[in-house]
């Protein structure tokens, strides 16, 4: 392969599009987030990288709880809106219908088929962004999106983010932890 250097940048090939929710001054606020992933298996943890200036950050620091909501393709307009405007200037509390779960202070965006309730485990200051690691207290999932009791990507229809563009999920190409069994010995 003919490789060239393209310079250091916060690059990852594909990312999810999630909605991070937090109560700021007693009101739900939602923001779009692409820098999100799993942080730990036991105990279960997820993490999001948030610019310290985000309004949502104030709510996470205030309550030490937040939600990670997984929108489906049907919510792409609402999701993008939550990334275009800040709660500092625009009230985003009505973009989604809010419910509360176990933690009481992590607003759950009801229209999103999956809601992950998080209790702040720790935050790591990285520079412009702070990595918020949340212990998963509960996951709320729309019944019709489950297969064998777990959220099914084909039913959730999550939004993939890459190159400032939203994509749907593509077709399955192989089973993980299985395809490699065909690797020919060299
Ligand atoms: C698709 C998309 C992904 C985004 N990902 C992030 C992210 O990972 N971290 C972040 O700090 N901001 C991210 N943003 C920007 C925030 O969503 C945006 O600044 C938002 O207005 C913040 O809202 P708030 O000030 O009400 O918290 C993203 C925006 C979009 C549209």
Coordinates of C-alpha atoms in Angstrom, one line a residue, residues 71-177:
X71 CA -31.3 7.6 18.3
X72 CA -32.5 5.7 15.3
X73 CA -32.3 7.0 11.7
X74 CA -35.9 8.4 12.2
X75 CA -34.5 10.9 14.8
X76 CA -31.7 12.3 12.6
X77 CA -33.2 15.8 12.5
X78 CA -33.6 16.0 16.3
X79 CA -30.2 14.5 16.8
X80 CA -28.5 17.0 14.5
X81 CA -30.5 19.9 16.0
X82 CA -29.0 18.9 19.4
X83 CA -25.6 19.3 17.9
X84 CA -26.3 22.6 16.2
X85 CA -27.5 24.7 19.1
X86 CA -26.4 25.0 22.7
X87 CA -28.6 24.9 25.8
X88 CA -26.8 28.1 26.8
X89 CA -29.0 29.9 24.2
X90 CA -31.7 27.5 23.2
X91 CA -34.1 25.4 25.3
X92 CA -33.6 21.8 24.1
X93 CA -35.7 20.3 27.0
X94 CA -38.7 19.6 24.7
X95 CA -36.7 18.1 21.7
X96 CA -37.4 14.7 23.2
X97 CA -40.0 13.6 25.8
X98 CA -38.1 13.1 29.0
X99 CA -38.5 10.2 31.4
X100 CA -36.3 9.4 34.5
X101 CA -35.2 6.0 35.6
X102 CA -33.2 4.6 38.5
X103 CA -30.8 7.5 38.9
X104 CA -33.7 10.1 39.0
X105 CA -31.5 12.9 37.6
X106 CA -30.3 11.5 34.2
X107 CA -33.0 12.6 31.6
X108 CA -33.9 9.8 29.2
X109 CA -34.9 10.8 25.7
X110 CA -38.0 8.6 25.3
X111 CA -38.2 8.7 21.4
X112 CA -34.7 7.1 21.2
X113 CA -35.1 3.3 21.2
X114 CA -32.2 2.8 23.7
X115 CA -31.4 4.9 26.8
X116 CA -28.3 4.2 28.9
X117 CA -28.4 5.6 32.4
X118 CA -25.0 6.5 33.7
X119 CA -23.5 7.4 37.1
X120 CA -20.3 9.4 36.7
X121 CA -17.4 7.2 37.6
X122 CA -14.6 9.6 36.7
X123 CA -13.7 12.4 34.3
X124 CA -10.3 12.6 32.6
X125 CA -9.1 16.0 31.5
X126 CA -7.4 15.7 28.1
X127 CA -7.2 19.3 27.0
X128 CA -10.1 20.9 25.1
X129 CA -12.2 17.8 25.9
X130 CA -12.9 15.9 29.1
X131 CA -13.5 12.2 28.9
X132 CA -16.6 11.4 31.0
X133 CA -16.7 7.8 32.1
X134 CA -20.1 6.6 33.3
X135 CA -21.0 3.4 35.1
X136 CA -24.1 2.0 33.5
X137 CA -26.8 1.9 36.1
X138 CA -29.6 0.7 33.7
X139 CA -30.4 0.3 30.1
X140 CA -34.0 1.0 28.9
X141 CA -34.7 -0.5 25.4
X142 CA -37.8 -0.4 23.2
X143 CA -39.4 -3.8 23.3
X144 CA -39.8 -4.0 19.5
X145 CA -36.0 -3.4 19.1
X146 CA -34.9 -6.5 21.0
X147 CA -33.8 -9.9 19.8
X148 CA -33.1 -12.5 22.5
X149 CA -33.4 -9.8 25.1
X150 CA -30.8 -7.5 23.7
X151 CA -31.0 -4.4 21.5
X152 CA -30.7 -5.5 17.9
X153 CA -28.8 -3.2 15.5
X154 CA -31.1 -4.1 12.6
X155 CA -34.1 -3.0 14.6
X156 CA -32.6 0.0 16.4
X157 CA -31.3 1.4 13.1
X158 CA -28.6 3.6 14.7
X159 CA -27.0 6.5 13.0
X160 CA -23.4 6.1 12.0
X161 CA -21.2 9.3 11.9
X162 CA -18.2 9.8 9.6
X163 CA -16.8 12.7 7.7
X164 CA -19.4 15.1 8.9
X165 CA -22.1 12.9 7.4
X166 CA -24.7 10.5 8.8
X167 CA -24.9 7.0 7.5
X168 CA -27.3 4.1 8.1
X169 CA -26.0 0.7 9.1
X170 CA -24.7 -1.5 6.3
X171 CA -25.2 -5.2 5.7
X172 CA -23.5 -7.9 7.8
X173 CA -20.3 -9.1 6.3
X174 CA -19.2 -11.8 8.8
X175 CA -19.7 -13.0 12.4
X176 CA -17.2 -11.6 14.9
X177 CA -15.1 -14.1 17.0

